[in-house]
Tab-separated table of C-alpha atoms in Angstrom:
chain	number	residue	atom	x	y	z
U	5	UNK	CA	-2.553	0.478	28.422
U	6	UNK	CA	0.465	0.251	25.603
U	7	UNK	CA	-0.658	1.010	21.977
U	8	UNK	CA	-0.099	-1.660	19.395
U	9	UNK	CA	2.511	-0.854	16.884
U	10	UNK	CA	1.020	-0.708	13.376
U	11	UNK	CA	3.250	-0.933	10.356
U	12	UNK	CA	2.343	-0.085	6.812
U	13	UNK	CA	3.688	1.887	3.578
U	14	UNK	CA	4.072	2.038	-0.413
U	15	UNK	CA	6.626	1.972	-2.816
U	16	UNK	CA	7.260	5.403	-4.479
U	17	UNK	CA	6.565	4.554	-8.033
U	18	UNK	CA	4.100	7.123	-8.827
U	19	UNK	CA	1.244	8.626	-7.561
U	20	UNK	CA	-1.531	6.744	-5.612
U	21	UNK	CA	-4.474	6.087	-7.090
U	22	UNK	CA	-8.019	5.346	-5.697
U	23	UNK	CA	-7.268	1.541	-5.507
U	24	UNK	CA	-5.030	2.653	-2.733
U	25	UNK	CA	-7.382	4.815	-0.982
U	26	UNK	CA	-9.848	2.155	-1.111
U	27	UNK	CA	-7.308	-0.751	-0.412
U	28	UNK	CA	-5.326	0.653	2.358
U	29	UNK	CA	-5.197	4.504	2.907
U	30	UNK	CA	-8.658	4.644	4.409
U	31	UNK	CA	-8.038	1.796	6.697
U	32	UNK	CA	-4.931	3.737	7.433
U	33	UNK	CA	-6.708	7.155	8.655
U	34	UNK	CA	-9.535	5.002	10.391
U	35	UNK	CA	-6.842	3.265	12.908
U	36	UNK	CA	-4.757	6.275	13.477
U	37	UNK	CA	-7.795	8.297	14.591
U	38	UNK	CA	-9.066	5.536	16.672
U	39	UNK	CA	-6.074	6.238	19.485
U	40	UNK	CA	-5.648	2.573	19.981
U	41	UNK	CA	-2.464	2.357	17.708
U	42	UNK	CA	1.183	3.994	17.006
U	43	UNK	CA	1.627	4.153	13.454
U	44	UNK	CA	4.452	3.852	11.537
U	45	UNK	CA	4.063	4.636	7.550
U	46	UNK	CA	6.979	3.858	5.396
U	47	UNK	CA	7.725	5.191	2.169
U	48	UNK	CA	9.393	2.106	0.437
U	49	UNK	CA	12.129	3.765	-2.037
U	50	UNK	CA	14.489	0.970	-1.368
U	51	UNK	CA	12.110	-1.638	-2.174
U	52	UNK	CA	11.082	0.385	-5.193
U	53	UNK	CA	14.415	0.182	-6.350
U	54	UNK	CA	14.539	-3.730	-6.638
U	55	UNK	CA	12.845	-3.429	-9.912
U	56	UNK	CA	13.550	0.261	-10.840
U	57	UNK	CA	17.148	0.327	-9.899
U	58	UNK	CA	18.121	1.457	-13.623
U	59	UNK	CA	15.326	4.800	-13.031
U	60	UNK	CA	16.125	6.137	-9.632
U	61	UNK	CA	14.879	9.461	-10.799
U	62	UNK	CA	11.429	7.864	-11.004
U	63	UNK	CA	12.081	7.092	-7.115
U	64	UNK	CA	12.927	10.343	-6.283
U	65	UNK	CA	10.485	12.534	-8.134
U	66	UNK	CA	7.620	10.061	-6.558
U	67	UNK	CA	8.832	10.334	-3.087
U	68	UNK	CA	7.060	13.952	-2.560
U	69	UNK	CA	3.864	12.850	-4.654
U	70	UNK	CA	3.294	9.890	-2.138
U	71	UNK	CA	3.816	12.258	0.926
U	72	UNK	CA	1.505	14.707	-0.417
U	73	UNK	CA	-0.897	11.762	-1.220
U	74	UNK	CA	-0.638	10.925	2.349
U	75	UNK	CA	-1.229	14.157	3.793
U	76	UNK	CA	-4.322	14.761	1.488
U	77	UNK	CA	-6.349	11.501	2.631
U	78	UNK	CA	-6.194	12.776	6.189
U	79	UNK	CA	-2.520	10.835	7.348
U	80	UNK	CA	-1.729	13.259	10.500
U	81	UNK	CA	2.127	13.548	11.154
U	82	UNK	CA	1.373	14.248	14.762
U	83	UNK	CA	-0.833	10.694	14.978
U	84	UNK	CA	1.382	8.791	13.048
U	85	UNK	CA	5.133	8.763	12.004
U	86	UNK	CA	5.867	8.897	8.342
U	87	UNK	CA	9.162	7.867	7.243
U	88	UNK	CA	11.593	7.204	4.518
U	89	UNK	CA	13.055	3.511	4.243
U	90	UNK	CA	16.473	4.550	2.602
U	91	UNK	CA	17.157	6.683	5.695
U	92	UNK	CA	16.741	3.595	8.524
U	93	UNK	CA	20.200	1.996	7.843
U	94	UNK	CA	19.218	-0.228	10.345
U	95	UNK	CA	16.620	-1.870	8.371
U	96	UNK	CA	19.526	-3.249	5.900
U	97	UNK	CA	21.800	-4.980	8.767
U	98	UNK	CA	18.508	-6.795	10.150
U	99	UNK	CA	17.990	-7.640	6.416
U	100	UNK	CA	21.326	-9.003	6.486
U	101	UNK	CA	21.312	-11.176	9.566
U	102	UNK	CA	17.603	-12.748	8.839
U	103	UNK	CA	19.013	-13.649	5.126
U	104	UNK	CA	21.226	-16.322	6.761
U	105	UNK	CA	17.808	-17.523	8.124
U	106	UNK	CA	15.768	-18.240	5.075
U	107	UNK	CA	16.952	-20.268	2.113
U	108	UNK	CA	16.387	-19.805	-1.591
U	109	UNK	CA	14.009	-22.263	-2.196
U	110	UNK	CA	11.599	-20.949	0.517
U	111	UNK	CA	12.038	-17.428	-1.230
U	112	UNK	CA	10.859	-19.103	-4.738
U	113	UNK	CA	7.914	-20.436	-3.252
U	114	UNK	CA	6.504	-17.366	-2.032
U	115	UNK	CA	3.203	-17.228	-3.948
U	116	UNK	CA	2.932	-13.099	-3.864
U	117	UNK	CA	6.769	-13.323	-5.188
U	118	UNK	CA	6.084	-16.010	-7.926
U	119	UNK	CA	2.791	-13.954	-9.080
U	120	UNK	CA	4.966	-10.642	-9.566
U	121	UNK	CA	7.839	-12.415	-10.968
U	122	UNK	CA	5.812	-13.579	-13.451
U	123	UNK	CA	3.828	-10.090	-13.964
U	124	UNK	CA	7.256	-8.249	-14.480
U	125	UNK	CA	8.156	-10.843	-16.854
U	126	UNK	CA	11.820	-11.105	-15.073
U	127	UNK	CA	12.005	-14.880	-16.556
U	128	UNK	CA	15.660	-15.827	-15.579
U	129	UNK	CA	17.094	-12.303	-14.922
U	130	UNK	CA	15.457	-11.671	-11.500
U	131	UNK	CA	17.326	-8.902	-9.428
U	132	UNK	CA	18.474	-10.608	-6.330
U	133	UNK	CA	16.916	-7.497	-4.350
U	134	UNK	CA	13.612	-8.292	-5.768
U	135	UNK	CA	13.742	-12.109	-4.896
U	136	UNK	CA	14.856	-10.965	-1.393
U	137	UNK	CA	12.202	-8.380	-0.697
U	138	UNK	CA	9.711	-10.839	1.800
U	139	UNK	CA	13.397	-10.755	3.879
U	140	UNK	CA	13.713	-7.142	3.636
U	141	UNK	CA	9.997	-6.438	4.256
U	142	UNK	CA	10.511	-8.964	7.794
U	143	UNK	CA	13.079	-6.534	8.618
U	144	UNK	CA	10.768	-3.393	8.450
U	145	UNK	CA	7.947	-5.084	10.125
U	146	UNK	CA	10.193	-6.342	13.076
U	147	UNK	CA	12.463	-3.356	13.351
U	148	UNK	CA	9.392	-1.469	14.696
U	149	UNK	CA	7.757	-4.712	16.633
U	150	UNK	CA	4.684	-4.173	15.150
U	151	UNK	CA	1.751	-6.173	16.067
U	152	UNK	CA	-0.305	-5.035	12.970
U	153	UNK	CA	0.029	-4.760	9.472
U	154	UNK	CA	-2.666	-3.710	7.247
U	155	UNK	CA	-2.506	-5.201	3.737
U	156	UNK	CA	-4.303	-6.675	0.864
U	157	UNK	CA	-5.462	-10.481	0.911
U	158	UNK	CA	-2.639	-10.939	-1.583
U	159	UNK	CA	-0.322	-9.916	0.901
U	160	UNK	CA	-0.569	-12.601	3.508
U	161	UNK	CA	2.093	-15.251	2.200
U	162	UNK	CA	4.587	-12.273	2.658
U	163	UNK	CA	3.410	-11.865	6.353
U	164	UNK	CA	3.571	-15.515	6.992
U	165	UNK	CA	7.096	-15.353	5.861
U	166	UNK	CA	7.801	-12.718	8.282
U	167	UNK	CA	6.436	-14.742	10.914
U	168	UNK	CA	8.616	-17.573	10.024
U	169	UNK	CA	11.628	-15.537	10.606
U	170	UNK	CA	10.600	-14.410	13.569
U	171	UNK	CA	10.142	-17.812	15.113
U	172	UNK	CA	13.361	-19.084	13.857
U	173	UNK	CA	15.197	-16.140	15.161
U	174	UNK	CA	14.003	-16.345	18.380
U	175	UNK	CA	14.633	-19.948	18.718
U	176	UNK	CA	18.048	-20.093	17.025
U	177	UNK	CA	19.155	-17.556	19.665
U	178	UNK	CA	17.229	-18.529	22.337
U	179	UNK	CA	15.397	-15.029	22.896
U	180	UNK	CA	12.134	-13.467	22.675
U	181	UNK	CA	13.335	-10.137	20.870
U	182	UNK	CA	11.257	-10.024	17.465
U	183	UNK	CA	7.368	-9.923	17.737
U	184	UNK	CA	4.974	-11.665	15.350
U	185	UNK	CA	2.865	-9.675	13.165
U	186	UNK	CA	-0.891	-9.994	12.257
U	187	UNK	CA	-2.543	-8.984	8.941
U	188	UNK	CA	-5.267	-6.054	9.069
U	189	UNK	CA	-7.281	-6.967	5.981
U	190	UNK	CA	-9.995	-4.852	4.145
U	191	UNK	CA	-13.624	-5.341	4.247
U	192	UNK	CA	-14.491	-8.317	1.884
U	193	UNK	CA	-15.084	-6.721	-1.548
U	194	UNK	CA	-13.027	-3.670	-1.080
U	195	UNK	CA	-9.360	-4.945	-1.003
U	196	UNK	CA	-8.818	-4.518	-5.002
U	197	UNK	CA	-10.500	-1.909	-7.334
U	198	UNK	CA	-10.493	-3.298	-11.045
U	199	UNK	CA	-8.800	-0.898	-13.521
U	200	UNK	CA	-10.997	1.470	-15.762
U	201	UNK	CA	-10.596	-1.088	-18.430
U	202	UNK	CA	-12.180	-4.059	-16.792
U	203	UNK	CA	-8.604	-5.373	-15.776
U	204	UNK	CA	-8.824	-7.275	-12.356
U	205	UNK	CA	-6.158	-5.044	-10.768
U	206	UNK	CA	-5.941	-1.020	-10.995
U	207	UNK	CA	-2.200	-0.025	-11.788
U	208	UNK	CA	0.092	2.421	-12.721
U	209	UNK	CA	2.089	0.366	-14.915
U	210	UNK	CA	-1.253	-0.726	-16.849
U	211	UNK	CA	-2.460	3.181	-17.065
U	212	UNK	CA	-6.096	2.163	-16.115
U	213	UNK	CA	-6.081	4.389	-12.775
U	214	UNK	CA	-7.805	7.258	-11.421
U	215	UNK	CA	-5.128	9.055	-9.345
U	216	UNK	CA	-6.018	11.226	-6.073
U	217	UNK	CA	-3.985	14.022	-7.689
U	218	UNK	CA	-6.217	14.128	-10.974
U	219	UNK	CA	-8.342	16.913	-11.615
U	220	UNK	CA	-12.110	17.117	-11.875
U	221	UNK	CA	-11.940	16.785	-15.641
U	222	UNK	CA	-9.365	14.180	-15.743
U	223	UNK	CA	-11.688	12.126	-13.512
U	224	UNK	CA	-14.529	12.875	-15.483
U	225	UNK	CA	-12.683	12.038	-18.850
U	226	UNK	CA	-11.664	8.690	-17.400
U	227	UNK	CA	-14.894	7.824	-15.704
U	228	UNK	CA	-16.668	8.343	-19.180
U	229	UNK	CA	-14.164	6.204	-20.869
U	230	UNK	CA	-14.851	3.074	-18.268
U	231	UNK	CA	-15.432	-0.458	-19.279
U	232	UNK	CA	-19.185	-1.695	-18.742
U	233	UNK	CA	-21.039	-3.964	-20.485
U	234	UNK	CA	-19.999	-4.517	-24.325
U	235	UNK	CA	-23.107	-6.149	-25.345
U	236	UNK	CA	-25.170	-3.179	-23.882
U	237	UNK	CA	-24.987	-1.305	-27.071
U	238	UNK	CA	-28.759	0.294	-26.901
U	239	UNK	CA	-30.375	2.218	-23.928
U	240	UNK	CA	-33.155	-0.241	-24.076
U	241	UNK	CA	-30.812	-3.341	-23.821
U	242	UNK	CA	-30.771	-5.467	-20.782
U	243	UNK	CA	-27.244	-5.142	-19.227
U	244	UNK	CA	-25.029	-6.908	-17.026
U	245	UNK	CA	-23.739	-5.653	-13.425
U	246	UNK	CA	-21.510	-8.446	-12.993
U	247	UNK	CA	-17.888	-7.822	-14.054
U	248	UNK	CA	-19.245	-4.120	-15.062
U	249	UNK	CA	-16.451	-1.587	-13.606
U	250	UNK	CA	-19.153	1.288	-13.150
U	251	UNK	CA	-21.332	-0.672	-10.739
U	252	UNK	CA	-18.222	-1.903	-8.816
U	253	UNK	CA	-17.245	1.354	-8.288
U	254	UNK	CA	-20.612	2.328	-6.958
U	255	UNK	CA	-20.660	-0.520	-4.609
U	256	UNK	CA	-17.335	0.677	-3.200
U	257	UNK	CA	-17.892	4.496	-3.647
U	258	UNK	CA	-21.539	5.184	-3.448
U	259	UNK	CA	-22.842	5.093	0.333
U	260	UNK	CA	-26.413	5.201	-0.835
U	261	UNK	CA	-27.025	1.473	-1.390
U	262	UNK	CA	-30.803	1.535	-1.983
U	263	UNK	CA	-29.969	3.944	-4.875
U	264	UNK	CA	-27.125	1.416	-6.400
U	265	UNK	CA	-29.697	-1.290	-6.024
U	266	UNK	CA	-32.498	0.695	-7.520
U	267	UNK	CA	-29.921	1.264	-10.687
U	268	UNK	CA	-28.608	-2.211	-11.199
U	269	UNK	CA	-32.107	-3.418	-11.257
U	270	UNK	CA	-33.283	-0.805	-13.980
U	271	UNK	CA	-29.940	-1.505	-15.810
U	272	UNK	CA	-30.704	-5.422	-15.908
U	273	UNK	CA	-34.122	-4.740	-16.970
U	274	UNK	CA	-33.128	-2.355	-19.757
U	275	UNK	CA	-33.761	1.506	-20.152
U	276	UNK	CA	-30.566	2.913	-18.569
U	277	UNK	CA	-27.991	3.718	-20.747
U	278	UNK	CA	-23.948	3.769	-19.894
U	279	UNK	CA	-23.549	7.414	-20.280
U	280	UNK	CA	-26.273	8.269	-17.459
U	281	UNK	CA	-24.687	5.968	-15.033
U	282	UNK	CA	-21.335	7.111	-15.682
U	283	UNK	CA	-22.340	10.467	-14.817
U	284	UNK	CA	-24.005	9.454	-11.612
U	285	UNK	CA	-20.729	7.898	-10.873
U	286	UNK	CA	-18.387	10.654	-11.663
U	287	UNK	CA	-20.526	12.968	-9.528
U	288	UNK	CA	-20.482	10.348	-6.548
U	289	UNK	CA	-16.526	10.300	-6.890
U	290	UNK	CA	-16.228	13.672	-6.935
U	291	UNK	CA	-17.753	13.693	-3.315
U	292	UNK	CA	-15.275	11.576	-2.380
U	293	UNK	CA	-12.385	12.947	-4.289
U	294	UNK	CA	-13.069	17.160	-4.073
U	295	UNK	CA	-11.957	17.140	-0.450
U	296	UNK	CA	-8.796	15.274	-0.957
U	297	UNK	CA	-7.810	16.874	-3.923
U	298	UNK	CA	-8.174	20.561	-2.303
U	299	UNK	CA	-6.133	19.007	0.751
U	300	UNK	CA	-3.149	17.986	-1.774
U	301	UNK	CA	-3.082	21.433	-3.524
U	302	UNK	CA	-2.786	23.175	-0.084
U	303	UNK	CA	0.171	20.655	0.968
U	304	UNK	CA	1.799	21.253	-2.518
U	305	UNK	CA	2.558	24.818	-1.817
U	306	UNK	CA	4.806	24.207	0.765
U	307	UNK	CA	7.072	21.105	-0.518
U	308	UNK	CA	9.783	22.148	1.959
U	309	UNK	CA	7.526	21.478	4.656
U	310	UNK	CA	6.612	18.187	3.556
U	311	UNK	CA	10.350	17.152	3.349
U	312	UNK	CA	10.892	18.777	6.873
U	313	UNK	CA	8.031	16.318	7.955
U	314	UNK	CA	9.621	13.240	6.240
U	315	UNK	CA	13.011	14.230	7.939
U	316	UNK	CA	11.829	14.452	11.366
U	317	UNK	CA	9.592	11.284	10.887
U	318	UNK	CA	12.765	9.344	9.736
U	319	UNK	CA	14.745	10.520	12.876
U	320	UNK	CA	12.273	9.099	15.078
U	321	UNK	CA	12.098	5.882	13.225
U	322	UNK	CA	15.607	5.439	13.170
U	323	UNK	CA	15.845	5.912	16.876
U	324	UNK	CA	13.234	2.911	17.330
U	325	UNK	CA	14.790	0.674	14.760
U	326	UNK	CA	18.440	1.335	15.917
U	327	UNK	CA	16.932	-0.123	19.636
U	328	UNK	CA	15.763	-3.271	18.105
U	329	UNK	CA	18.912	-3.609	15.918
U	330	UNK	CA	21.008	-3.158	19.324
U	331	UNK	CA	18.959	-6.171	20.725
U	332	UNK	CA	19.037	-8.396	17.834
U	333	UNK	CA	23.139	-8.200	17.846
U	334	UNK	CA	23.009	-8.581	21.237
U	335	UNK	CA	21.113	-11.911	20.827
U	336	UNK	CA	23.345	-13.196	18.272
U	337	UNK	CA	26.215	-12.305	20.049
U	338	UNK	CA	27.852	-9.473	17.947
U	339	UNK	CA	27.955	-6.833	20.888
U	340	UNK	CA	31.740	-7.393	21.190
U	341	UNK	CA	32.537	-4.290	22.614
U	342	UNK	CA	29.353	-3.431	25.191
U	343	UNK	CA	31.569	-4.650	28.036
U	344	UNK	CA	30.523	-4.116	31.661
């Protein structure tokens, strides 16, 4: 039985953090190891340039960091094709063809794009590439004929835009070349990890993240600075667990759910201090992060091998994308010189 094609990826704008790990990386390793999927994992450097065009060095420096994070969490190049977006020319040609099937008004209505435009405070200075990135994303997905795309809940509008493009293309050109993708979403409550400061989103730009590359002392320092219940001033005071970042992290990372329930009850009753639960959380996180950190340090000792892995992955991805591009050109009628 043919394997389903899976496509996912990350923008190289810095090292990846534990929010990425919980929201997507852990799932990728699970799906990769199930043997039912053929995963393509893209480092989306071109997409990162849409709002970092004036700082290309940031993208260049982050490329290797993201690759190291992938390898450290267990993504295996013998089971998954890891490639670099900018090295696949077919993606940009496909984007050009798809752009003619989408209106500006439709792009501006995309909820995910609207939210990110507001977050980045573009106002009236939205880069064309940024507004257009749902079309670019459709090219990434359809180039590999991916049927499964692991994403967060907030990315569903992007997938719907891809499905619209697929349906429009196949209808306009009377073909069945492109394939509609489905989303693969994280388990409820694990799609988005709050920041250390209690902000709803852990983010590189907000500086409220624990990175997979952080050493043990850095993780401990960050955990001890975490937002809890501001009204829980004395140990004997009853505390709130709702919105308390420490307990949110324990719910996600601690496999001992009975222990977490016990700590919550004690905290709510009074008699459990913030320092104690933060120390406990730090121990839980270390159990998860120490093996990842160890593997990352090992891979970092031979960066040339990591770049070679990316090159080989990009070559394979190029072949697949070129095949789809050839079919798209034929469907449109641009294969003028393929005379038989």
